[in-house]
């Protein structure tokens, strides 16, 4: 690390957001410095050793469509892959991979260490250098000052991190790592809106102490799926299964008896936890009539004897944790290798960010990952990509990059965060995306790769592959449109058996495929149309044709919204001057500071009439501007 | 909101005059007009034509097309001048919405005109006031439409829909959780049920859509101020009990009057004053409710007052922005003392006993209420609600039409989302976060 240099981008933190951010900036040719507590811990999975899942795999594919890291790394570190919702329709299908924690770190570190334009340095950052509401660099723990054009903070759960096990509390960023207290203190001294959130993790179990014989085995899918467009499936390490255990009535009794020892229930923890990652004590209390809860026992790696019991996150005292684990099916003699815990940390109100993840308070300063109120590696990674790319664009004096709600889950997440803020750690779900049918795992490249290419995020190899794929999709669509099937053709008899109404006039294969009862495979088998050699292309084409009605309608809806998105609200707008707005709406607008009319309209309590008043006010400003 | 859609509304005041004008504005207006008239429309040329639906002539009149930007709103605009009548007008509006237009929000034509630069800067405040007043009246009217049976049925449909969506979305977003497996068959039955309920509601709501479209006026004032007497004088019949014991009027007394063809509904309220009498307290509560639904509030003062300040008025009616207020000096036959009016509201003088000042008062009233012709009425609000229900119906039909299967669950979920969006226009926004909240409180989910 050269301390005399003016870096383009400094990234603080080498977690999932930080690694993507640094790699993205470096890919774009920016002189990038990644500063983190520990080089060994680059890409460390703090909690669950898994990547993907519903909603999350969509984010991973979007990162991949921009040539980012997460998908490529998990394809080399995943030890069990499954496609969830396989039968439920392409828009909600999602790939999930169990990771070997160590392999994941190794590959992540290997890629980063071999990235041009990227320097990695191990040191805690203790302060930011800010001059005139603009960030100028960082101060290291050892006192050194480093200068840069832009800074991306991705400090995860580390800022004033407080670990709870029973009534015992310690400072920490996650088990085994120090908290980041200096940086937290200096940030608290600045005009950011900061609050506390909490999350938790289960105890880990020695797999040799678990009796798996009677537990249901859950193998991965065959053929083994993969996440990156650049993968072929050959990069996977050995694949191993998970096991399914359950809590028992005894588990419930133990927890109810010891509830007073839970820091959550005793009121020691003030931070809000995620509703969808409840601790086992929460589940037992809230769903008292449910006799048992499932627990997936997930291997932590090929060379590890540790199991991650997915479903029993807890911050009860160690003695109680042990009793809980031993009350689970197949775990009577279980040995705990690490205790579970809850962690509380500082996060920054994401409403203080704009859609590039740049702070509205300090220029050239970007925030990404857990510190924006999200949870999850994928959520962090995707934000890291966006923040890193925008920091690089700023350093290069180029126009910023915004992802729309109609372009990706990344866009949905960022827009939700910056317009609505969050009351709990935010996790992605497909139900958050109103354009769910258009935002699929299988078309992330169609949505994002071309744009990412123009930004300089995409390498030559992916670009070639992308163009090749697009061309094949296009050709296959044309081919289907050019094949005619007539009522009197010999094959039609077969076809009619599948059709709800027999073929009455000549149709193209393309038209036939539009019918809900007909699949691509039927056409291949019954109408003898021949098939494309790459199943991923034919399935893409099938989805495009089948969904076209819905997607056209969504496209219409999107076009209408686009107009509102283009109407920007000036940052210095004085809401108190707008005649007719109620005080409640004024306060909301002040708190949220929406960037566009479209964002304003999504804030709860902002009525259509209030939006009309805003529009009239904007027009008035424009007219008086013209007049003067 | 900036919308590029086509809006439609009746441009003439309800219940008045022999000609009714219906105005369309937006990109689809020419297409809609040509479909309905079967005539080719040319800019700024009046074309005589009929509106025919299912080979029945609905109305005959003149079509005029103003091509944007040379129109009132700056967009393509079409006007139809027909013979009117509330039923015919409603039928025409319905045909137009069926062809893709949307019932305009109150004040939306003027708003578009302003945003398209057709109205100059000096009018900005007026437009803001208009939007404000309209939205207040729209909320009031919507509340009036959403009452009783109708509201119960809408709410019941929405709650069934939320339950169904909660199950389907949980099924999609949490496949690995041990949620009671809901059979696809159950989803399918639930969809059909909801569809049937919406169908029924649309049917019955159409039949019962004879909602009152009168203006609401509330009389308010201290006990014995002369409210009941004024009401009787306007109605020309003794409706309320008139005595000189303060606090007689315990219940709300309503009467509908026809002044110059305009229906007016007047509510006489218990004077607002602190009391320990339970029945009277109830009366006061009702008075406050009536105030919230009013288009105009009249405050009555008799000889006990020498001057009226803003505070006096506020004490009487509480803080109610955007509702026009008028002050009345009553019983002028016995005192003839002018009241010193220090408020921004107009003050009129009447005697219910002799009738002095009553004609002037009626005229003033009429003028006031006519100014609010762009305001939303419960009748219009109900029409709007019906349009939303019909939209919801289209989407739920699409869901029902899919053979409901695991493979199409994402499409069904989309149809149900659109159904909910349409219903949300009636009862308020239902966000994806609301849906998640429902999922998390219904199912035990999480790692
Ligand atoms: C106990 C626990 C439970 C969790 N449970 C869940 C869960 O249930 N579900 C889920 O989806 N996610 C969970 N997570 C969250 C998941 O780990 C995070 O969402 C994800 O790691 C966030 O990525 P990040 O890059 O924002 O931060 P992190 O992965 O936390 O990375 C932050 C990085 O910044 C470095 N750093 C911090 N401060 C400084 C500094 N001042 N100077 C230099 N470097 C610094 C750290 O060393 C670290 O490398 C949990 C995390 C923890 C700790
Ligand atoms: N002389 C005269 N007396 C009136 C007039 N209006 C009301 N009063 C009397 O005032 C008293 C109270 O009237 P009422 O209408 O019951 O008042 P309320 O309590 O406001 O409804 C009764 O005795 C009425 O006869 C009026 O115009 N002239
Ligand atoms: Mg009375």
PDB file of N, CA and C in Angstrom, chain A residues 47 54 82 85 87-89 91-92 246 275-276 278 283 286-287 290 293-294 308 310-311 429-431 434 436 547 550 553-554 564 567 579-580 601 603 606 609 612 616 619-620, chain B residues 1-2 111 114-115 121 124-125 128 131-132 135 169 171-178 395 402 406-407 409-410 413-415 417-418 429 432-433 436-437 440 442-447:
ATOM      1  N   UNK A  47     -22.432 -16.127   9.321  1.00  0.00           N
ATOM      2  CA  UNK A  47     -23.516 -16.898   9.910  1.00  0.00           C
ATOM      3  C   UNK A  47     -23.695 -18.169   9.118  1.00  0.00           C
ATOM      4  N   UNK A  54     -34.571 -18.220  -2.289  1.00  0.00           N
ATOM      5  CA  UNK A  54     -35.586 -17.446  -2.997  1.00  0.00           C
ATOM      6  C   UNK A  54     -35.345 -15.941  -2.839  1.00  0.00           C
ATOM      7  N   UNK A  82     -29.241 -26.839  -4.787  1.00  0.00           N
ATOM      8  CA  UNK A  82     -30.617 -27.219  -5.106  1.00  0.00           C
ATOM      9  C   UNK A  82     -31.318 -26.066  -5.820  1.00  0.00           C
ATOM     10  N   UNK A  85     -38.339 -24.335  -5.655  1.00  0.00           N
ATOM     11  CA  UNK A  85     -39.516 -24.013  -6.480  1.00  0.00           C
ATOM     12  C   UNK A  85     -39.382 -24.501  -7.911  1.00  0.00           C
ATOM     13  N   UNK A  87     -40.712 -26.611  -9.671  1.00  0.00           N
ATOM     14  CA  UNK A  87     -41.933 -26.845 -10.452  1.00  0.00           C
ATOM     15  C   UNK A  87     -42.870 -25.636 -10.449  1.00  0.00           C
ATOM     16  N   UNK A  88     -42.497 -24.573  -9.763  1.00  0.00           N
ATOM     17  CA  UNK A  88     -43.490 -23.516  -9.537  1.00  0.00           C
ATOM     18  C   UNK A  88     -43.490 -22.367 -10.529  1.00  0.00           C
ATOM     19  N   UNK A  89     -42.908 -22.512 -11.666  1.00  0.00           N
ATOM     20  CA  UNK A  89     -42.937 -21.373 -12.580  1.00  0.00           C
ATOM     21  C   UNK A  89     -41.620 -20.635 -12.526  1.00  0.00           C
ATOM     22  N   UNK A  91     -40.476 -17.662 -12.751  1.00  0.00           N
ATOM     23  CA  UNK A  91     -40.198 -16.395 -12.080  1.00  0.00           C
ATOM     24  C   UNK A  91     -39.822 -16.599 -10.620  1.00  0.00           C
ATOM     25  N   UNK A  92     -40.244 -17.716 -10.049  1.00  0.00           N
ATOM     26  CA  UNK A  92     -39.983 -17.890  -8.616  1.00  0.00           C
ATOM     27  C   UNK A  92     -38.994 -19.027  -8.355  1.00  0.00           C
ATOM     28  N   UNK A 246     -35.624 -32.171  14.013  1.00  0.00           N
ATOM     29  CA  UNK A 246     -36.741 -31.355  14.481  1.00  0.00           C
ATOM     30  C   UNK A 246     -36.585 -31.069  15.975  1.00  0.00           C
ATOM     31  N   UNK A 275     -37.897 -10.346  11.343  1.00  0.00           N
ATOM     32  CA  UNK A 275     -39.044 -11.187  11.652  1.00  0.00           C
ATOM     33  C   UNK A 275     -38.899 -12.584  11.065  1.00  0.00           C
ATOM     34  N   UNK A 276     -38.148 -12.661   9.953  1.00  0.00           N
ATOM     35  CA  UNK A 276     -38.090 -13.939   9.252  1.00  0.00           C
ATOM     36  C   UNK A 276     -36.886 -14.758   9.681  1.00  0.00           C
ATOM     37  N   UNK A 278     -36.354 -15.468  13.101  1.00  0.00           N
ATOM     38  CA  UNK A 278     -36.619 -15.361  14.532  1.00  0.00           C
ATOM     39  C   UNK A 278     -35.722 -16.338  15.282  1.00  0.00           C
ATOM     40  N   UNK A 283     -39.833 -18.183  18.115  1.00  0.00           N
ATOM     41  CA  UNK A 283     -40.759 -19.088  17.425  1.00  0.00           C
ATOM     42  C   UNK A 283     -41.646 -19.809  18.434  1.00  0.00           C
ATOM     43  N   UNK A 286     -44.159 -17.216  19.959  1.00  0.00           N
ATOM     44  CA  UNK A 286     -45.168 -16.673  19.044  1.00  0.00           C
ATOM     45  C   UNK A 286     -46.077 -17.751  18.476  1.00  0.00           C
ATOM     46  N   UNK A 287     -45.560 -18.946  18.314  1.00  0.00           N
ATOM     47  CA  UNK A 287     -46.390 -20.022  17.778  1.00  0.00           C
ATOM     48  C   UNK A 287     -46.458 -21.163  18.781  1.00  0.00           C
ATOM     49  N   UNK A 290     -47.481 -24.823  18.112  1.00  0.00           N
ATOM     50  CA  UNK A 290     -46.755 -25.671  17.159  1.00  0.00           C
ATOM     51  C   UNK A 290     -45.822 -26.600  17.942  1.00  0.00           C
ATOM     52  N   UNK A 293     -40.528 -27.790  15.455  1.00  0.00           N
ATOM     53  CA  UNK A 293     -40.033 -26.941  14.372  1.00  0.00           C
ATOM     54  C   UNK A 293     -38.899 -27.678  13.670  1.00  0.00           C
ATOM     55  N   UNK A 294     -38.845 -27.526  12.320  1.00  0.00           N
ATOM     56  CA  UNK A 294     -37.787 -28.256  11.624  1.00  0.00           C
ATOM     57  C   UNK A 294     -36.438 -27.553  11.757  1.00  0.00           C
ATOM     58  N   UNK A 308     -24.141 -26.696  10.984  1.00  0.00           N
ATOM     59  CA  UNK A 308     -24.885 -25.479  11.268  1.00  0.00           C
ATOM     60  C   UNK A 308     -26.356 -25.862  11.394  1.00  0.00           C
ATOM     61  N   UNK A 310     -29.701 -25.041  11.134  1.00  0.00           N
ATOM     62  CA  UNK A 310     -30.491 -23.954  10.583  1.00  0.00           C
ATOM     63  C   UNK A 310     -31.902 -24.000  11.162  1.00  0.00           C
ATOM     64  N   UNK A 311     -32.227 -23.065  12.044  1.00  0.00           N
ATOM     65  CA  UNK A 311     -33.563 -23.040  12.639  1.00  0.00           C
ATOM     66  C   UNK A 311     -33.546 -22.822  14.140  1.00  0.00           C
ATOM     67  N   UNK A 429     -37.245 -10.735  -0.704  1.00  0.00           N
ATOM     68  CA  UNK A 429     -38.251 -11.762  -0.996  1.00  0.00           C
ATOM     69  C   UNK A 429     -38.788 -11.468  -2.381  1.00  0.00           C
ATOM     70  N   UNK A 430     -39.239 -12.496  -3.089  1.00  0.00           N
ATOM     71  CA  UNK A 430     -39.738 -12.204  -4.438  1.00  0.00           C
ATOM     72  C   UNK A 430     -41.011 -11.374  -4.373  1.00  0.00           C
ATOM     73  N   UNK A 431     -41.745 -11.487  -3.256  1.00  0.00           N
ATOM     74  CA  UNK A 431     -42.991 -10.732  -3.188  1.00  0.00           C
ATOM     75  C   UNK A 431     -42.750  -9.224  -3.077  1.00  0.00           C
ATOM     76  N   UNK A 434     -42.643  -5.950  -7.654  1.00  0.00           N
ATOM     77  CA  UNK A 434     -43.923  -5.911  -8.370  1.00  0.00           C
ATOM     78  C   UNK A 434     -43.763  -6.420  -9.799  1.00  0.00           C
ATOM     79  N   UNK A 436     -42.186  -9.097 -10.699  1.00  0.00           N
ATOM     80  CA  UNK A 436     -41.574 -10.390 -10.458  1.00  0.00           C
ATOM     81  C   UNK A 436     -41.476 -11.258 -11.709  1.00  0.00           C
ATOM     82  N   UNK A 547     -44.792 -16.155 -21.299  1.00  0.00           N
ATOM     83  CA  UNK A 547     -45.037 -15.013 -20.411  1.00  0.00           C
ATOM     84  C   UNK A 547     -45.376 -13.743 -21.177  1.00  0.00           C
ATOM     85  N   UNK A 550     -48.224 -11.325 -20.103  1.00  0.00           N
ATOM     86  CA  UNK A 550     -48.012 -10.691 -18.796  1.00  0.00           C
ATOM     87  C   UNK A 550     -46.906  -9.660 -18.859  1.00  0.00           C
ATOM     88  N   UNK A 553     -47.883  -6.468 -20.451  1.00  0.00           N
ATOM     89  CA  UNK A 553     -48.664  -5.608 -19.567  1.00  0.00           C
ATOM     90  C   UNK A 553     -47.771  -4.917 -18.535  1.00  0.00           C
ATOM     91  N   UNK A 554     -46.827  -5.687 -17.986  1.00  0.00           N
ATOM     92  CA  UNK A 554     -45.915  -5.066 -17.024  1.00  0.00           C
ATOM     93  C   UNK A 554     -45.096  -3.970 -17.704  1.00  0.00           C
ATOM     94  N   UNK A 564     -43.017   9.350 -14.085  1.00  0.00           N
ATOM     95  CA  UNK A 564     -42.868   9.899 -12.738  1.00  0.00           C
ATOM     96  C   UNK A 564     -41.453   9.793 -12.234  1.00  0.00           C
ATOM     97  N   UNK A 567     -39.362  12.778 -13.225  1.00  0.00           N
ATOM     98  CA  UNK A 567     -39.564  14.076 -12.594  1.00  0.00           C
ATOM     99  C   UNK A 567     -38.789  14.099 -11.286  1.00  0.00           C
ATOM    100  N   UNK A 579     -48.180  24.940  -0.559  1.00  0.00           N
ATOM    101  CA  UNK A 579     -49.522  25.204  -0.062  1.00  0.00           C
ATOM    102  C   UNK A 579     -50.357  23.937  -0.115  1.00  0.00           C
ATOM    103  N   UNK A 580     -51.054  23.668   0.975  1.00  0.00           N
ATOM    104  CA  UNK A 580     -52.041  22.599   0.934  1.00  0.00           C
ATOM    105  C   UNK A 580     -51.551  21.260   1.452  1.00  0.00           C
ATOM    106  N   UNK A 601     -44.341   9.105  -4.263  1.00  0.00           N
ATOM    107  CA  UNK A 601     -45.669   8.486  -4.283  1.00  0.00           C
ATOM    108  C   UNK A 601     -45.673   7.141  -3.571  1.00  0.00           C
ATOM    109  N   UNK A 603     -44.148   6.584  -0.666  1.00  0.00           N
ATOM    110  CA  UNK A 603     -44.049   6.764   0.778  1.00  0.00           C
ATOM    111  C   UNK A 603     -45.451   6.656   1.382  1.00  0.00           C
ATOM    112  N   UNK A 606     -48.372   9.506   1.723  1.00  0.00           N
ATOM    113  CA  UNK A 606     -48.326  10.530   0.680  1.00  0.00           C
ATOM    114  C   UNK A 606     -49.409  10.187  -0.345  1.00  0.00           C
ATOM    115  N   UNK A 609     -53.309  13.160  -4.012  1.00  0.00           N
ATOM    116  CA  UNK A 609     -53.519  14.613  -4.010  1.00  0.00           C
ATOM    117  C   UNK A 609     -52.233  15.331  -3.617  1.00  0.00           C
ATOM    118  N   UNK A 612     -50.049  15.427  -6.519  1.00  0.00           N
ATOM    119  CA  UNK A 612     -50.493  16.461  -7.455  1.00  0.00           C
ATOM    120  C   UNK A 612     -50.010  17.833  -7.003  1.00  0.00           C
ATOM    121  N   UNK A 616     -47.694  20.442  -9.062  1.00  0.00           N
ATOM    122  CA  UNK A 616     -48.077  21.825  -9.338  1.00  0.00           C
ATOM    123  C   UNK A 616     -47.000  22.778  -8.816  1.00  0.00           C
ATOM    124  N   UNK A 619     -44.049  22.752 -11.134  1.00  0.00           N
ATOM    125  CA  UNK A 619     -44.365  23.496 -12.346  1.00  0.00           C
ATOM    126  C   UNK A 619     -44.270  24.998 -12.069  1.00  0.00           C
ATOM    127  N   UNK A 620     -44.755  25.362 -10.905  1.00  0.00           N
ATOM    128  CA  UNK A 620     -44.725  26.765 -10.515  1.00  0.00           C
ATOM    129  C   UNK A 620     -43.269  27.261 -10.438  1.00  0.00           C
TER     130      UNK A 620
ATOM    131  N   UNK B   1     -50.493  12.853  -9.795  1.00  0.00           N
ATOM    132  CA  UNK B   1     -49.467  12.054 -10.440  1.00  0.00           C
ATOM    133  C   UNK B   1     -49.470  12.329 -11.936  1.00  0.00           C
ATOM    134  N   UNK B   2     -48.354  12.266 -12.557  1.00  0.00           N
ATOM    135  CA  UNK B   2     -48.351  12.440 -13.996  1.00  0.00           C
ATOM    136  C   UNK B   2     -48.871  11.159 -14.592  1.00  0.00           C
ATOM    137  N   UNK B 111     -55.787  20.515 -13.501  1.00  0.00           N
ATOM    138  CA  UNK B 111     -54.425  20.185 -13.125  1.00  0.00           C
ATOM    139  C   UNK B 111     -53.593  19.853 -14.360  1.00  0.00           C
ATOM    140  N   UNK B 114     -52.757  22.985 -16.193  1.00  0.00           N
ATOM    141  CA  UNK B 114     -51.669  23.741 -15.580  1.00  0.00           C
ATOM    142  C   UNK B 114     -50.325  23.091 -15.879  1.00  0.00           C
ATOM    143  N   UNK B 115     -50.262  21.766 -15.693  1.00  0.00           N
ATOM    144  CA  UNK B 115     -48.995  21.068 -15.890  1.00  0.00           C
ATOM    145  C   UNK B 115     -48.543  21.136 -17.350  1.00  0.00           C
ATOM    146  N   UNK B 121     -48.877  31.109 -14.368  1.00  0.00           N
ATOM    147  CA  UNK B 121     -48.346  31.021 -13.014  1.00  0.00           C
ATOM    148  C   UNK B 121     -49.293  31.583 -11.949  1.00  0.00           C
ATOM    149  N   UNK B 124     -51.433  29.250 -10.090  1.00  0.00           N
ATOM    150  CA  UNK B 124     -50.883  28.083  -9.388  1.00  0.00           C
ATOM    151  C   UNK B 124     -51.565  27.856  -8.044  1.00  0.00           C
ATOM    152  N   UNK B 125     -51.732  28.953  -7.292  1.00  0.00           N
ATOM    153  CA  UNK B 125     -52.337  28.798  -5.964  1.00  0.00           C
ATOM    154  C   UNK B 125     -53.767  28.284  -6.085  1.00  0.00           C
ATOM    155  N   UNK B 128     -53.764  24.707  -6.689  1.00  0.00           N
ATOM    156  CA  UNK B 128     -53.452  23.994  -5.449  1.00  0.00           C
ATOM    157  C   UNK B 128     -54.681  23.927  -4.548  1.00  0.00           C
ATOM    158  N   UNK B 131     -57.121  21.414  -5.951  1.00  0.00           N
ATOM    159  CA  UNK B 131     -56.729  20.020  -5.697  1.00  0.00           C
ATOM    160  C   UNK B 131     -57.049  19.657  -4.255  1.00  0.00           C
ATOM    161  N   UNK B 132     -56.731  20.599  -3.392  1.00  0.00           N
ATOM    162  CA  UNK B 132     -56.961  20.359  -1.971  1.00  0.00           C
ATOM    163  C   UNK B 132     -58.427  20.163  -1.642  1.00  0.00           C
ATOM    164  N   UNK B 135     -59.729  17.008  -3.080  1.00  0.00           N
ATOM    165  CA  UNK B 135     -59.335  15.755  -2.446  1.00  0.00           C
ATOM    166  C   UNK B 135     -60.052  15.604  -1.112  1.00  0.00           C
ATOM    167  N   UNK B 169     -48.245 -16.662  -1.463  1.00  0.00           N
ATOM    168  CA  UNK B 169     -46.913 -16.051  -1.418  1.00  0.00           C
ATOM    169  C   UNK B 169     -45.997 -16.798  -0.450  1.00  0.00           C
ATOM    170  N   UNK B 171     -46.149 -19.928   0.094  1.00  0.00           N
ATOM    171  CA  UNK B 171     -45.869 -21.112  -0.696  1.00  0.00           C
ATOM    172  C   UNK B 171     -44.711 -20.840  -1.667  1.00  0.00           C
ATOM    173  N   UNK B 172     -44.673 -19.624  -2.203  1.00  0.00           N
ATOM    174  CA  UNK B 172     -43.635 -19.256  -3.168  1.00  0.00           C
ATOM    175  C   UNK B 172     -42.327 -18.873  -2.474  1.00  0.00           C
ATOM    176  N   UNK B 173     -42.422 -18.007  -1.480  1.00  0.00           N
ATOM    177  CA  UNK B 173     -41.195 -17.450  -0.897  1.00  0.00           C
ATOM    178  C   UNK B 173     -40.581 -18.342   0.175  1.00  0.00           C
ATOM    179  N   UNK B 174     -41.330 -19.296   0.713  1.00  0.00           N
ATOM    180  CA  UNK B 174     -40.796 -20.121   1.803  1.00  0.00           C
ATOM    181  C   UNK B 174     -41.037 -21.606   1.572  1.00  0.00           C
ATOM    182  N   UNK B 175     -40.533 -22.135   0.458  1.00  0.00           N
ATOM    183  CA  UNK B 175     -40.849 -23.525   0.133  1.00  0.00           C
ATOM    184  C   UNK B 175     -40.188 -24.518   1.085  1.00  0.00           C
ATOM    185  N   UNK B 176     -39.111 -24.102   1.740  1.00  0.00           N
ATOM    186  CA  UNK B 176     -38.386 -25.031   2.598  1.00  0.00           C
ATOM    187  C   UNK B 176     -38.933 -25.080   4.019  1.00  0.00           C
ATOM    188  N   UNK B 177     -39.889 -24.198   4.298  1.00  0.00           N
ATOM    189  CA  UNK B 177     -40.406 -24.129   5.658  1.00  0.00           C
ATOM    190  C   UNK B 177     -41.495 -25.174   5.845  1.00  0.00           C
ATOM    191  N   UNK B 178     -41.672 -25.610   7.112  1.00  0.00           N
ATOM    192  CA  UNK B 178     -42.756 -26.573   7.245  1.00  0.00           C
ATOM    193  C   UNK B 178     -44.092 -25.879   7.480  1.00  0.00           C
ATOM    194  N   UNK B 395     -59.203  -9.125 -13.286  1.00  0.00           N
ATOM    195  CA  UNK B 395     -57.969  -9.814 -12.899  1.00  0.00           C
ATOM    196  C   UNK B 395     -58.253 -11.140 -12.213  1.00  0.00           C
ATOM    197  N   UNK B 402     -56.858 -19.437 -15.689  1.00  0.00           N
ATOM    198  CA  UNK B 402     -55.720 -20.353 -15.739  1.00  0.00           C
ATOM    199  C   UNK B 402     -56.182 -21.646 -15.119  1.00  0.00           C
ATOM    200  N   UNK B 406     -49.559 -25.886 -10.049  1.00  0.00           N
ATOM    201  CA  UNK B 406     -48.291 -25.501  -9.456  1.00  0.00           C
ATOM    202  C   UNK B 406     -47.447 -24.722 -10.458  1.00  0.00           C
ATOM    203  N   UNK B 407     -47.451 -25.191 -11.719  1.00  0.00           N
ATOM    204  CA  UNK B 407     -46.560 -24.570 -12.714  1.00  0.00           C
ATOM    205  C   UNK B 407     -46.934 -23.124 -13.011  1.00  0.00           C
ATOM    206  N   UNK B 409     -48.267 -21.007 -10.777  1.00  0.00           N
ATOM    207  CA  UNK B 409     -48.533 -20.297  -9.525  1.00  0.00           C
ATOM    208  C   UNK B 409     -48.005 -18.857  -9.579  1.00  0.00           C
ATOM    209  N   UNK B 410     -46.897 -18.643 -10.312  1.00  0.00           N
ATOM    210  CA  UNK B 410     -46.368 -17.274 -10.397  1.00  0.00           C
ATOM    211  C   UNK B 410     -47.319 -16.366 -11.175  1.00  0.00           C
ATOM    212  N   UNK B 413     -50.338 -15.684  -8.910  1.00  0.00           N
ATOM    213  CA  UNK B 413     -49.956 -14.699  -7.897  1.00  0.00           C
ATOM    214  C   UNK B 413     -49.989 -13.299  -8.497  1.00  0.00           C
ATOM    215  N   UNK B 414     -49.581 -13.174  -9.755  1.00  0.00           N
ATOM    216  CA  UNK B 414     -49.593 -11.867 -10.411  1.00  0.00           C
ATOM    217  C   UNK B 414     -51.027 -11.378 -10.609  1.00  0.00           C
ATOM    218  N   UNK B 415     -51.909 -12.267 -11.050  1.00  0.00           N
ATOM    219  CA  UNK B 415     -53.311 -11.864 -11.219  1.00  0.00           C
ATOM    220  C   UNK B 415     -53.915 -11.415  -9.884  1.00  0.00           C
ATOM    221  N   UNK B 417     -52.275 -10.198  -7.342  1.00  0.00           N
ATOM    222  CA  UNK B 417     -51.689  -8.912  -6.974  1.00  0.00           C
ATOM    223  C   UNK B 417     -52.447  -7.784  -7.666  1.00  0.00           C
ATOM    224  N   UNK B 418     -52.736  -7.976  -8.952  1.00  0.00           N
ATOM    225  CA  UNK B 418     -53.447  -6.940  -9.695  1.00  0.00           C
ATOM    226  C   UNK B 418     -54.876  -6.776  -9.165  1.00  0.00           C
ATOM    227  N   UNK B 429     -53.974   1.627   0.245  1.00  0.00           N
ATOM    228  CA  UNK B 429     -52.833   0.868  -0.215  1.00  0.00           C
ATOM    229  C   UNK B 429     -52.567  -0.393   0.595  1.00  0.00           C
ATOM    230  N   UNK B 432     -46.373  -4.586  -0.360  1.00  0.00           N
ATOM    231  CA  UNK B 432     -45.740  -5.897  -0.256  1.00  0.00           C
ATOM    232  C   UNK B 432     -45.300  -6.134   1.183  1.00  0.00           C
ATOM    233  N   UNK B 433     -45.007  -5.053   1.893  1.00  0.00           N
ATOM    234  CA  UNK B 433     -44.616  -5.229   3.291  1.00  0.00           C
ATOM    235  C   UNK B 433     -45.817  -5.646   4.152  1.00  0.00           C
ATOM    236  N   UNK B 436     -46.038  -9.264   3.645  1.00  0.00           N
ATOM    237  CA  UNK B 436     -45.046 -10.005   4.434  1.00  0.00           C
ATOM    238  C   UNK B 436     -45.464 -10.062   5.902  1.00  0.00           C
ATOM    239  N   UNK B 437     -45.986  -8.950   6.400  1.00  0.00           N
ATOM    240  CA  UNK B 437     -46.447  -8.930   7.785  1.00  0.00           C
ATOM    241  C   UNK B 437     -47.510 -10.007   7.993  1.00  0.00           C
ATOM    242  N   UNK B 440     -45.790 -13.408   8.058  1.00  0.00           N
ATOM    243  CA  UNK B 440     -45.036 -13.714   9.283  1.00  0.00           C
ATOM    244  C   UNK B 440     -45.942 -13.903  10.491  1.00  0.00           C
ATOM    245  N   UNK B 442     -48.910 -15.255  10.224  1.00  0.00           N
ATOM    246  CA  UNK B 442     -49.699 -16.467  10.004  1.00  0.00           C
ATOM    247  C   UNK B 442     -48.849 -17.724  10.159  1.00  0.00           C
ATOM    248  N   UNK B 443     -47.631 -17.668   9.639  1.00  0.00           N
ATOM    249  CA  UNK B 443     -46.795 -18.859   9.625  1.00  0.00           C
ATOM    250  C   UNK B 443     -45.560 -18.659  10.476  1.00  0.00           C
ATOM    251  N   UNK B 444     -45.089 -19.752  11.042  1.00  0.00           N
ATOM    252  CA  UNK B 444     -43.831 -19.685  11.776  1.00  0.00           C
ATOM    253  C   UNK B 444     -42.724 -19.952  10.782  1.00  0.00           C
ATOM    254  N   UNK B 445     -42.045 -18.904  10.406  1.00  0.00           N
ATOM    255  CA  UNK B 445     -41.083 -18.997   9.326  1.00  0.00           C
ATOM    256  C   UNK B 445     -39.748 -18.477   9.801  1.00  0.00           C
ATOM    257  N   UNK B 446     -38.684 -19.099   9.364  1.00  0.00           N
ATOM    258  CA  UNK B 446     -37.377 -18.543   9.670  1.00  0.00           C
ATOM    259  C   UNK B 446     -36.392 -19.614  10.004  1.00  0.00           C
ATOM    260  N   UNK B 447     -35.135 -19.254   9.825  1.00  0.00           N
ATOM    261  CA  UNK B 447     -34.106 -20.254  10.047  1.00  0.00           C
ATOM    262  C   UNK B 447     -33.734 -20.297  11.510  1.00  0.00           C
TER     263      UNK B 447
END
